[in-house]
Coordinates of C-alpha atoms and ligand atoms in Angstrom, one line a residue:
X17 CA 88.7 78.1 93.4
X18 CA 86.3 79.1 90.5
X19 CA 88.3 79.3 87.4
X20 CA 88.4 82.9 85.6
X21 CA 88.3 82.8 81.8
X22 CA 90.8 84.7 79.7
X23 CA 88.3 87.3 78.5
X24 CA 90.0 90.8 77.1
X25 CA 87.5 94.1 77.0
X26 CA 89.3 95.7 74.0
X27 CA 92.0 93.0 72.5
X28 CA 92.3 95.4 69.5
X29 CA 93.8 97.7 72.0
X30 CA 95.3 96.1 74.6
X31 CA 97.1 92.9 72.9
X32 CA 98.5 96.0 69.8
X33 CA 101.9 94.7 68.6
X34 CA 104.0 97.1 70.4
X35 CA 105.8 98.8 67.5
X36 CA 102.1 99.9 66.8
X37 CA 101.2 100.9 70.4
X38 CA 104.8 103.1 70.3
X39 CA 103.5 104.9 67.5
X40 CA 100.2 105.6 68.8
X41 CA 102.2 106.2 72.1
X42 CA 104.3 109.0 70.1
X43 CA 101.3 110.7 68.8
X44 CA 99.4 111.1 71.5
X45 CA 102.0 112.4 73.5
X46 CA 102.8 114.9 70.8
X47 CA 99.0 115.9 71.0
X48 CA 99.2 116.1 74.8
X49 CA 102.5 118.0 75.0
X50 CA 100.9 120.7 72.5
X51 CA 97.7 121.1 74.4
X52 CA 99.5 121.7 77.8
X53 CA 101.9 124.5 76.5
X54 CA 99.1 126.4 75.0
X55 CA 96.5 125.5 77.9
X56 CA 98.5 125.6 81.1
X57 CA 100.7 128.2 82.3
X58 CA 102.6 126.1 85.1
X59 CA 103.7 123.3 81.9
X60 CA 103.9 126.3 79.6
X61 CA 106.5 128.0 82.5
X62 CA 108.6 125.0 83.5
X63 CA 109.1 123.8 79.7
X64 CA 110.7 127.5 78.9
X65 CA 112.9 127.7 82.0
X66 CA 114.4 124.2 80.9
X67 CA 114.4 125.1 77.4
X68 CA 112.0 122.6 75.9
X69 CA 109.9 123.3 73.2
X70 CA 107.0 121.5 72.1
X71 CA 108.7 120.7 68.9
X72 CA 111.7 118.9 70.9
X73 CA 109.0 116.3 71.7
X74 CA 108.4 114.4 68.8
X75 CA 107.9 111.0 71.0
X76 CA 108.7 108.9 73.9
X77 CA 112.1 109.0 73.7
X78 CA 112.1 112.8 73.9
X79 CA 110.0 112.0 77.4
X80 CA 113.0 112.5 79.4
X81 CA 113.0 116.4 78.5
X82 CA 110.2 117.3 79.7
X83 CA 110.0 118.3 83.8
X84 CA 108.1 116.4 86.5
X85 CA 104.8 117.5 87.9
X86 CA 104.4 116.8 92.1
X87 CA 101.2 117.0 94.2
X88 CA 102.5 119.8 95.4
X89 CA 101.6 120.9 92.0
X90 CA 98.3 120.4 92.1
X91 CA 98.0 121.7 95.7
X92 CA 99.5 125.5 94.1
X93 CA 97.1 125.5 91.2
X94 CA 94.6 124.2 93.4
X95 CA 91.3 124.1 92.3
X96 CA 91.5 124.7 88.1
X97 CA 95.0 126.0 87.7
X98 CA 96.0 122.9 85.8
X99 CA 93.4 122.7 83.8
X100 CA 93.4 122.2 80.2
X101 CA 90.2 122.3 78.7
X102 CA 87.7 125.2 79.8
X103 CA 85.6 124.5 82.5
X104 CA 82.8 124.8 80.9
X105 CA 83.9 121.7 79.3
X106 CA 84.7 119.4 82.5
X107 CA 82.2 117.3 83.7
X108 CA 83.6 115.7 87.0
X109 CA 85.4 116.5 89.7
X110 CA 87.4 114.1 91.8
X111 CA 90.1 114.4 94.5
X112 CA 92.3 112.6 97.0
X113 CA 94.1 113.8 99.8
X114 CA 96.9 117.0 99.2
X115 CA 99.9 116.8 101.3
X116 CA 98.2 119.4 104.0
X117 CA 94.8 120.5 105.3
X118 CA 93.2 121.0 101.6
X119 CA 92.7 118.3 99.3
X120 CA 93.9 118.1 95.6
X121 CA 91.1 117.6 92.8
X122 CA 91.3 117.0 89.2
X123 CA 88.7 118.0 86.6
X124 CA 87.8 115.2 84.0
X125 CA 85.8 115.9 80.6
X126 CA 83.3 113.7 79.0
X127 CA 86.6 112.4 77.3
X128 CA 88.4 111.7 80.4
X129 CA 85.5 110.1 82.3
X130 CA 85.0 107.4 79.2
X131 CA 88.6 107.1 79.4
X132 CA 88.6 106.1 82.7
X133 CA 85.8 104.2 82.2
X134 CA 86.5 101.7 79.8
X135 CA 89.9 101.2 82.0
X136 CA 87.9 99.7 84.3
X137 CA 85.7 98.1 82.5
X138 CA 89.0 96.5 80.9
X139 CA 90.3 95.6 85.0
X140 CA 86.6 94.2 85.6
X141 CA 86.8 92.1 82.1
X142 CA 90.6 90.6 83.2
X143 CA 88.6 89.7 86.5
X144 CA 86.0 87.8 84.7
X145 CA 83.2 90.3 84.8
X146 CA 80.3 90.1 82.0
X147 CA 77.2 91.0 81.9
X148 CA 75.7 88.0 83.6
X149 CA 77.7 89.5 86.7
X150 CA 76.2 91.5 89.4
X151 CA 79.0 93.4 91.0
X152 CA 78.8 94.5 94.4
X153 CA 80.6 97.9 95.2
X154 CA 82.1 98.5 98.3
X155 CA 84.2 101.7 97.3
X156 CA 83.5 104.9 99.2
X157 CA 81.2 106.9 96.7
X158 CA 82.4 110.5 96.7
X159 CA 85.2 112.5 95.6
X160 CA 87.1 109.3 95.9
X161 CA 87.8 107.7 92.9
X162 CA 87.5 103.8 94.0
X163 CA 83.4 104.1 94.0
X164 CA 82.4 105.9 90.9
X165 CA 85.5 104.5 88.9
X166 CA 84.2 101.3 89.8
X167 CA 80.5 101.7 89.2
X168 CA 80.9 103.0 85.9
X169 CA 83.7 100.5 84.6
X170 CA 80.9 98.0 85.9
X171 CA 77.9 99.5 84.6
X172 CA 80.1 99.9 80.9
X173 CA 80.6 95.4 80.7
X174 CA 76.5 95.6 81.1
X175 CA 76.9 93.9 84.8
X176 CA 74.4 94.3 87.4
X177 CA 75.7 96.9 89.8
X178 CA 75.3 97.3 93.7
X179 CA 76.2 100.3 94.7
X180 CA 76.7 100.0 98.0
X181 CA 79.7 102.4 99.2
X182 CA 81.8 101.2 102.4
X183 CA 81.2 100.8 106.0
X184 CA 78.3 98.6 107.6
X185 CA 79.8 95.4 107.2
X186 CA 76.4 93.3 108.6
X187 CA 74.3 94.8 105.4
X188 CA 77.2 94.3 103.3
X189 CA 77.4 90.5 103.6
X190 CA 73.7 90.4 103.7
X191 CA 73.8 92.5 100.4
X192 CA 76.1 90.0 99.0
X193 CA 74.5 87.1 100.5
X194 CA 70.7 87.5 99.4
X195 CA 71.4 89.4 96.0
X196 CA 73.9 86.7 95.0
X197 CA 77.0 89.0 94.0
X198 CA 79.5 87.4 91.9
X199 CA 82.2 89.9 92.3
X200 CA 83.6 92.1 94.9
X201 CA 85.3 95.6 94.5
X202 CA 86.5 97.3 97.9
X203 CA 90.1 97.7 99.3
X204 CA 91.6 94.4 100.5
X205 CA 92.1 94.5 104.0
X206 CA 88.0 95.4 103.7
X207 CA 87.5 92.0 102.0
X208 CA 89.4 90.2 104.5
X209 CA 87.1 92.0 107.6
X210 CA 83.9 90.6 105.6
X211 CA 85.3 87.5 105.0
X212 CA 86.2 87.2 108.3
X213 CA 83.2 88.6 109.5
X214 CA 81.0 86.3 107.4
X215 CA 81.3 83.0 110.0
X216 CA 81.0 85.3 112.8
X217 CA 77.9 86.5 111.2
X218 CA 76.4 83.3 111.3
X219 CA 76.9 82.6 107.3
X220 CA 77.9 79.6 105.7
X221 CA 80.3 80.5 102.9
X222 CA 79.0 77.9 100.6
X223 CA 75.6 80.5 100.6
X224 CA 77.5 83.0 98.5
X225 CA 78.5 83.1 94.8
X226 CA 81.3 85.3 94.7
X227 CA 83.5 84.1 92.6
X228 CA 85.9 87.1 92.3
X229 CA 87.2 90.3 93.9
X230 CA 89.4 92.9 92.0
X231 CA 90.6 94.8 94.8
X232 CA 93.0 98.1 95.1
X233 CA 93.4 101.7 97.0
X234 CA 96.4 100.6 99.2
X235 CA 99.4 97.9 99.4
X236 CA 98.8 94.5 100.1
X237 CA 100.7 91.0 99.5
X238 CA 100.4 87.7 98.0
X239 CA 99.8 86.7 101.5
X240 CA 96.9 88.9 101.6
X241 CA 95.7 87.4 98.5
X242 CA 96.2 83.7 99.7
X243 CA 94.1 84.5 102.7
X244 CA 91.1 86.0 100.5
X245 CA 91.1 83.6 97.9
X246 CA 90.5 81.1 100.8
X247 CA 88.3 83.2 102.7
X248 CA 85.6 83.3 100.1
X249 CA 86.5 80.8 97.5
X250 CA 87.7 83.5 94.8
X251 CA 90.0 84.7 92.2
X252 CA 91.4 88.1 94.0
X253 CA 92.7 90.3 91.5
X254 CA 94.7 93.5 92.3
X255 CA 93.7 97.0 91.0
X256 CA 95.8 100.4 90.6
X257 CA 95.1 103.5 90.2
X258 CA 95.0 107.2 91.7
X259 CA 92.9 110.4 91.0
X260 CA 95.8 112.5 89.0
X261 CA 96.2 110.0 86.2
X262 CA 92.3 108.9 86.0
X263 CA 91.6 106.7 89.2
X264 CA 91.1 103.4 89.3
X265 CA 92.1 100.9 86.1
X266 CA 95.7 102.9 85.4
X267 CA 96.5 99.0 86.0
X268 CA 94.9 95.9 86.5
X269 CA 96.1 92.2 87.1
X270 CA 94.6 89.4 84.4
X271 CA 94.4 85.8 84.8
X272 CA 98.3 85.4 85.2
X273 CA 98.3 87.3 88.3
X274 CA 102.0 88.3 88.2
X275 CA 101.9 92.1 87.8
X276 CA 99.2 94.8 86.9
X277 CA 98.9 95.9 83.1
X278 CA 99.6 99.3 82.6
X279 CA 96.4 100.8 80.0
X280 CA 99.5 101.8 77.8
X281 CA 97.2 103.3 75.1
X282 CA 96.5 106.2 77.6
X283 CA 99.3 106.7 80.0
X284 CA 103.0 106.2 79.3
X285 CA 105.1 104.4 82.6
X286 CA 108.3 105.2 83.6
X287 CA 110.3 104.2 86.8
X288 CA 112.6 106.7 87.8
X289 CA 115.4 107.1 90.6
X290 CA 113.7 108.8 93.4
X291 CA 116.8 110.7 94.2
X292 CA 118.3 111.9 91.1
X293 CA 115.0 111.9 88.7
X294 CA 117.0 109.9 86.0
X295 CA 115.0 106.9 84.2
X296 CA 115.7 103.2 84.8
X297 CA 115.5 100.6 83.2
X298 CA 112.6 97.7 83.4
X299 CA 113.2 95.3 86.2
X300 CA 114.6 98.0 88.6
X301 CA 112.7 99.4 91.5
X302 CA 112.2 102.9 91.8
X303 CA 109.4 105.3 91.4
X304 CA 107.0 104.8 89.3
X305 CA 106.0 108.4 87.1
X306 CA 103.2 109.0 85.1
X307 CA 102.1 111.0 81.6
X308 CA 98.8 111.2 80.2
X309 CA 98.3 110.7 76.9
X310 CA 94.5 110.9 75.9
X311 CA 93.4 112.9 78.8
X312 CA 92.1 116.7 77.9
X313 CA 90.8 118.2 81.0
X314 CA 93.7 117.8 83.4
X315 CA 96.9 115.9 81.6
X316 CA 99.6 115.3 83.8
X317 CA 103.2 114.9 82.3
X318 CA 105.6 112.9 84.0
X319 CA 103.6 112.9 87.2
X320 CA 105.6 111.7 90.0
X321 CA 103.4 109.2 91.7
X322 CA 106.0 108.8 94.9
X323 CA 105.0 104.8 95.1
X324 CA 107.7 102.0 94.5
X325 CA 107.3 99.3 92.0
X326 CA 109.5 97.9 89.2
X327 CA 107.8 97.4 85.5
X328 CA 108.1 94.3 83.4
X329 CA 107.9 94.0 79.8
X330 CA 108.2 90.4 79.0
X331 CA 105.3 88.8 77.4
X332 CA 102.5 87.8 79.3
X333 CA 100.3 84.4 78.5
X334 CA 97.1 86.6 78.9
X335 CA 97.7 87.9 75.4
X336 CA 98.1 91.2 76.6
X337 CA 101.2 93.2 75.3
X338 CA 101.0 95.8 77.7
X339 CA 103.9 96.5 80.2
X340 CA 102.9 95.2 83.5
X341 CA 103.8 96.7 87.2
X342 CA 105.0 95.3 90.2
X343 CA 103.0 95.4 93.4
X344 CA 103.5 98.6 95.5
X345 CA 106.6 97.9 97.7
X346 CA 106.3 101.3 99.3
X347 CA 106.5 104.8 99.1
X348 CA 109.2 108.0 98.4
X349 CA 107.3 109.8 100.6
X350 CA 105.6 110.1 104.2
X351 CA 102.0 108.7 102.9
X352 CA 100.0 106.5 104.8
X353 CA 96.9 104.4 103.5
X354 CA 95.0 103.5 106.5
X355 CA 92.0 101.6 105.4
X356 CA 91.9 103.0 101.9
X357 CA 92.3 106.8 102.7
X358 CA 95.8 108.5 102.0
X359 CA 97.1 110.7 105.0
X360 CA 100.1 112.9 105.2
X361 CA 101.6 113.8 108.9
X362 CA 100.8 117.3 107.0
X363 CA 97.0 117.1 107.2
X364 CA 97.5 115.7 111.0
X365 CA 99.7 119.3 111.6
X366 CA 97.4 121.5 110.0
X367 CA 94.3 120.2 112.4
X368 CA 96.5 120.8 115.4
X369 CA 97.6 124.0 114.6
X370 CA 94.5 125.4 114.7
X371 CA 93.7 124.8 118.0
X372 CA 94.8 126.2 121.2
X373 CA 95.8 123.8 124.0
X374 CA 97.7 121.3 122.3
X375 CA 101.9 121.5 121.3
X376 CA 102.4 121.3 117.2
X377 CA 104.4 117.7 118.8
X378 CA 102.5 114.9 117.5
X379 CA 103.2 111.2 116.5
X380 CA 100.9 109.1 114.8
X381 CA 100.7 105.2 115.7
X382 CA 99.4 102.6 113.6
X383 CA 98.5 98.9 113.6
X384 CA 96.5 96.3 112.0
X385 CA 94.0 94.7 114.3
X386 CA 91.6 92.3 113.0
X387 CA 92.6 93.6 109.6
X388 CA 91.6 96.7 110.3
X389 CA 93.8 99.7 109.9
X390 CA 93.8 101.8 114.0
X391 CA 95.4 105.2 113.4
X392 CA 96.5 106.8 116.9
X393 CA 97.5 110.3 116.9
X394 CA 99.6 111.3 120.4
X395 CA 99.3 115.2 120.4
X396 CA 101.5 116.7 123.7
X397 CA 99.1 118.9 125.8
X398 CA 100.4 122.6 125.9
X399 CA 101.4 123.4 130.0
X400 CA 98.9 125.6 130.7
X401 CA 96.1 123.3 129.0
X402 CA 97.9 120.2 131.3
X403 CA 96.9 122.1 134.5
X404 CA 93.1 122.4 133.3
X405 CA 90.3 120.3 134.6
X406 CA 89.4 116.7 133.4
X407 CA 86.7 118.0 131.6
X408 CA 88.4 120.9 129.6
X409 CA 91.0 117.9 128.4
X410 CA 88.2 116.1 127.4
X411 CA 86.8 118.5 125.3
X412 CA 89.9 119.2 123.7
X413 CA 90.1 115.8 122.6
X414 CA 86.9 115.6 121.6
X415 CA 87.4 118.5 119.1
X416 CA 90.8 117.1 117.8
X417 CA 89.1 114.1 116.9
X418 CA 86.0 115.7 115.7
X419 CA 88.9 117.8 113.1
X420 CA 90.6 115.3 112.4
X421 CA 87.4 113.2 111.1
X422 CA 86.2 115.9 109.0
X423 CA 89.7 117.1 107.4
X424 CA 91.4 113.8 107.1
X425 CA 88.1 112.0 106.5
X426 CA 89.1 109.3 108.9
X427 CA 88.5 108.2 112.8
X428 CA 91.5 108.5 114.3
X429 CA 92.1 107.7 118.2
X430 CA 93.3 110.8 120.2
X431 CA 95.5 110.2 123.2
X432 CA 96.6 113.5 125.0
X433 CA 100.0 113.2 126.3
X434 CA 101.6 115.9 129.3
X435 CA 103.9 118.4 127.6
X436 CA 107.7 117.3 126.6
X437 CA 106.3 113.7 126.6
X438 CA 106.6 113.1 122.8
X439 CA 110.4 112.5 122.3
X440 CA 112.2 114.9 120.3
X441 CA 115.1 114.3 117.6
X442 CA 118.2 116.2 116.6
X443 CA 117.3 116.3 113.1
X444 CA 113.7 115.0 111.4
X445 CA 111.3 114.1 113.6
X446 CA 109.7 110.6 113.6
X447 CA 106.0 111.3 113.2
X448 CA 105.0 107.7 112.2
X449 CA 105.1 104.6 113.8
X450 CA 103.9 102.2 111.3
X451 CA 103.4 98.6 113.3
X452 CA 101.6 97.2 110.3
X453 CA 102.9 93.9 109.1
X454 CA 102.0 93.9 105.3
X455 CA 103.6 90.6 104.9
X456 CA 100.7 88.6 106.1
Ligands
AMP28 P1 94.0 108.0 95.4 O1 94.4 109.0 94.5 O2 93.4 108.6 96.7 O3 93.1 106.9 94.9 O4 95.3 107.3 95.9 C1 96.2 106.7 95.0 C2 97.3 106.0 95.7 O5 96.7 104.8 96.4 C3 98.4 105.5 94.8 O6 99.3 106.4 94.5 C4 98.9 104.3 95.7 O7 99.8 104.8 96.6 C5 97.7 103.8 96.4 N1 97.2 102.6 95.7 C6 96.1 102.6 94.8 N2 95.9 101.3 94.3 C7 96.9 100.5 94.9 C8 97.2 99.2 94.8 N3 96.5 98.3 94.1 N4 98.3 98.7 95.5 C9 99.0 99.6 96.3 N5 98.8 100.9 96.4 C10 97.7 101.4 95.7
ZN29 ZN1 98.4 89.3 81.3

């Protein structure tokens, strides 16, 4: 395997002696806190009802005071409610997938897009980008964060960029093949398909120069990483992020490979007990929550990111001082990443509510094959839709499909079942049948 150097994007800021970064840390938070309770009614609301005035905060340990924010959040004030800055100052709009039918977005300024930038453009940097590099892109472009977030944190270390977006695997690998890309940003189980895909293809692995990957947008394993690192000769380096806190670069692994660097200088960690919302202490799993500290279009205090992972704070030998994280080990809630793309049963419910025929009784089925993520959704016919002609049922699954592509932004496979065929349960329902192994 090609050896990647130790190189650091910003060593003044990210290898800060730590009673340093805790002041800067308290500041900035003090800042942030202030510009919420003036900006945003919902932080403004929720500090007064738990008695919490901006003066209380004087620094991270006062963190614990202040409430949490949810997606749910951003799904109430959706689209600017949240917002901090006036609009006329927000320059970007991003968003993921909300917990139903509508998606949630965050509006970034100029501030908050440079931000984000140079985050990535650290992540790249840990991964052995410079600008000798010519990084292909294989992040969806879009309201998604993965391709822009990646394209500019490229573009800022001064590498050559491909932008290429996902899907069409054939003109990826020729892409990568005759442009001679060095590194590779797309979600893992992606980078396994073209890796795998590359004999098939007819390529000879030695023809490529990729020497490294940082890849993120969903869980994956040292397993995973094994099989990459062999499946193109390369350093595979894991990436974390999501739209709420900035995208892409919150975290990033460096040449240790044992845990993800949280940018400390911009967002303060915290692992919390999913249950009971008190903070533990590093080393114990729980889930992980978010603040913002440099962000002014749409800061997020103590953002509740639902995903599992413990945090570390011993030193690391990159030089780095910053708290590392775990990998993802899974999630509070009922989220599932199939092949990149977050879906909640929610959004599956709100498509089949809309249309006549079909039983609000669904399950959703899903399974690696090949390394590629296959979502089925079961939906129960209604009676009088089970006693229409082949072609009506057709139809019907047809537009399901067709729904569920354009509000989930996935293709999902639709399998109409007769009525009562779904089982039903005393108390929650099981809507997900998740046969993925993400051990290998
Ligand atoms: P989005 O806002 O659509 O980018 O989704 C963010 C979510 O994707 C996070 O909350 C995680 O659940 C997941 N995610 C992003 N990067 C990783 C990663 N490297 N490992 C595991 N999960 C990830
Ligand atoms: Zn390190």
């Amino acid at each position: 395997m090609k050896v990647t150097e130790n190189k650091i994007y910003n060593p003044e800021a990210e290898c800060m002696d730590r009673a340093a970064l805790r002041e800067l840390q308290d500041r900035r938070l003090v800042e942030t806190v202030n510009r919420v309770y003036n900006n945003v009614p919902l932080y403004r609301e929720r500090m007064q009802a738990a008695g919490v005035k901006p003066e209380d905060i004087k620094g991270v340990d006062d963190l614990h005071l202040l409430p949490f924010t949810n997606k749910t959040d951003l799904r109430d004030e959706f689209p600017f409610g949240l917002l901090a800055a006036p609009k006329s100052e927000i320059v970007r709009i991003q968003g993921s997938s909300g917990t139903t039918g509508k998606p949630i977005v965050a509006g970034y300024t100029r501030n908050d897009v440079d931000v984000w930038t140079e985050m990535v453009a650290r992540s790249l940097t840990a991964a052995g980008a410079g600008k000798d590099d010519i990084i292909q892109v294989t992040y969806g472009y879009g309201l998604f964060t993965g391709g822009l977030g990646a394209h500019q944190g490229a573009s800022q270390v001064g590498a050559m960029v491909i932008p290429m977006s996902s899907g069409n695997t054939q003109r990826q690998l020729m892409m990568m093949h005759d442009l001679g890309a060095t590194m590779l940003c797309c979600t893992p189980s992606y980078a396994i398909y073209l890796g795998e895909s590359l004999k098939e293809l007819g390529y000879d692995p030695k023809e490529f120069r990729l020497k490294s990957g940082c890849f993120g947008a969903e869980p994956w394993t040292e397993e995973m990483r094994k099989k990459l690192e062999g499946l193109f000769d390369i350093n595979a380096y894991n990436i974390y992020g999501l739209t709420e806190i900035g995208g892409p670069g919150v975290a990033f692994e460096c040449c240790a490979k044992n845990g993800m660097h949280i940018n400390e200088d911009h967002v303060i960690a915290e692992i919390v007990d999913p249950e009971t919302g008190e903070p533990l202490p590093y080393g114990e799993s729980g889930e992980l929550v978010f603040t913002t500290i440099t962000k002014t279009g749409m800061p997020m205090i103590r953002y509740r990111t639902h995903d599992i992972c413990v945090l570390d704070d011993s030193p690391c030998p990159c030089g780095r001082t910053h708290l590392r994280m775990g990998r993802i080990t899974g999630r509070t809630d009922d989220m599932l990443i199939i092949r990149g793309v977050n879906v909640f049963p929610g959004q599956i419910e709100s498509v089949l509510l809309r249309i006549p025929g079909v039983a609000p009784h669904y399950q959703l089925i899903v399974d690696r094959v090949n390394s590629t993520d296959r979502l089925e959704v079961q939906v129960e016919l209604t009676d009088e839709m089970f006693s229409d002609t082949v072609a009506d049922v057709e139809k019907l699954q047809h537009t399901i499909t067709e729904q569920i592509k354009s509000v989930v932004g996935i293709a999902a496979k639709v399998k109409l079942v007769p009525p009562k065929a779904i089982p039903r349960s005393e108390g929650k329902s099981k809507r997900i049948i998740d046969n993925r192994d993400l051990t290998k």
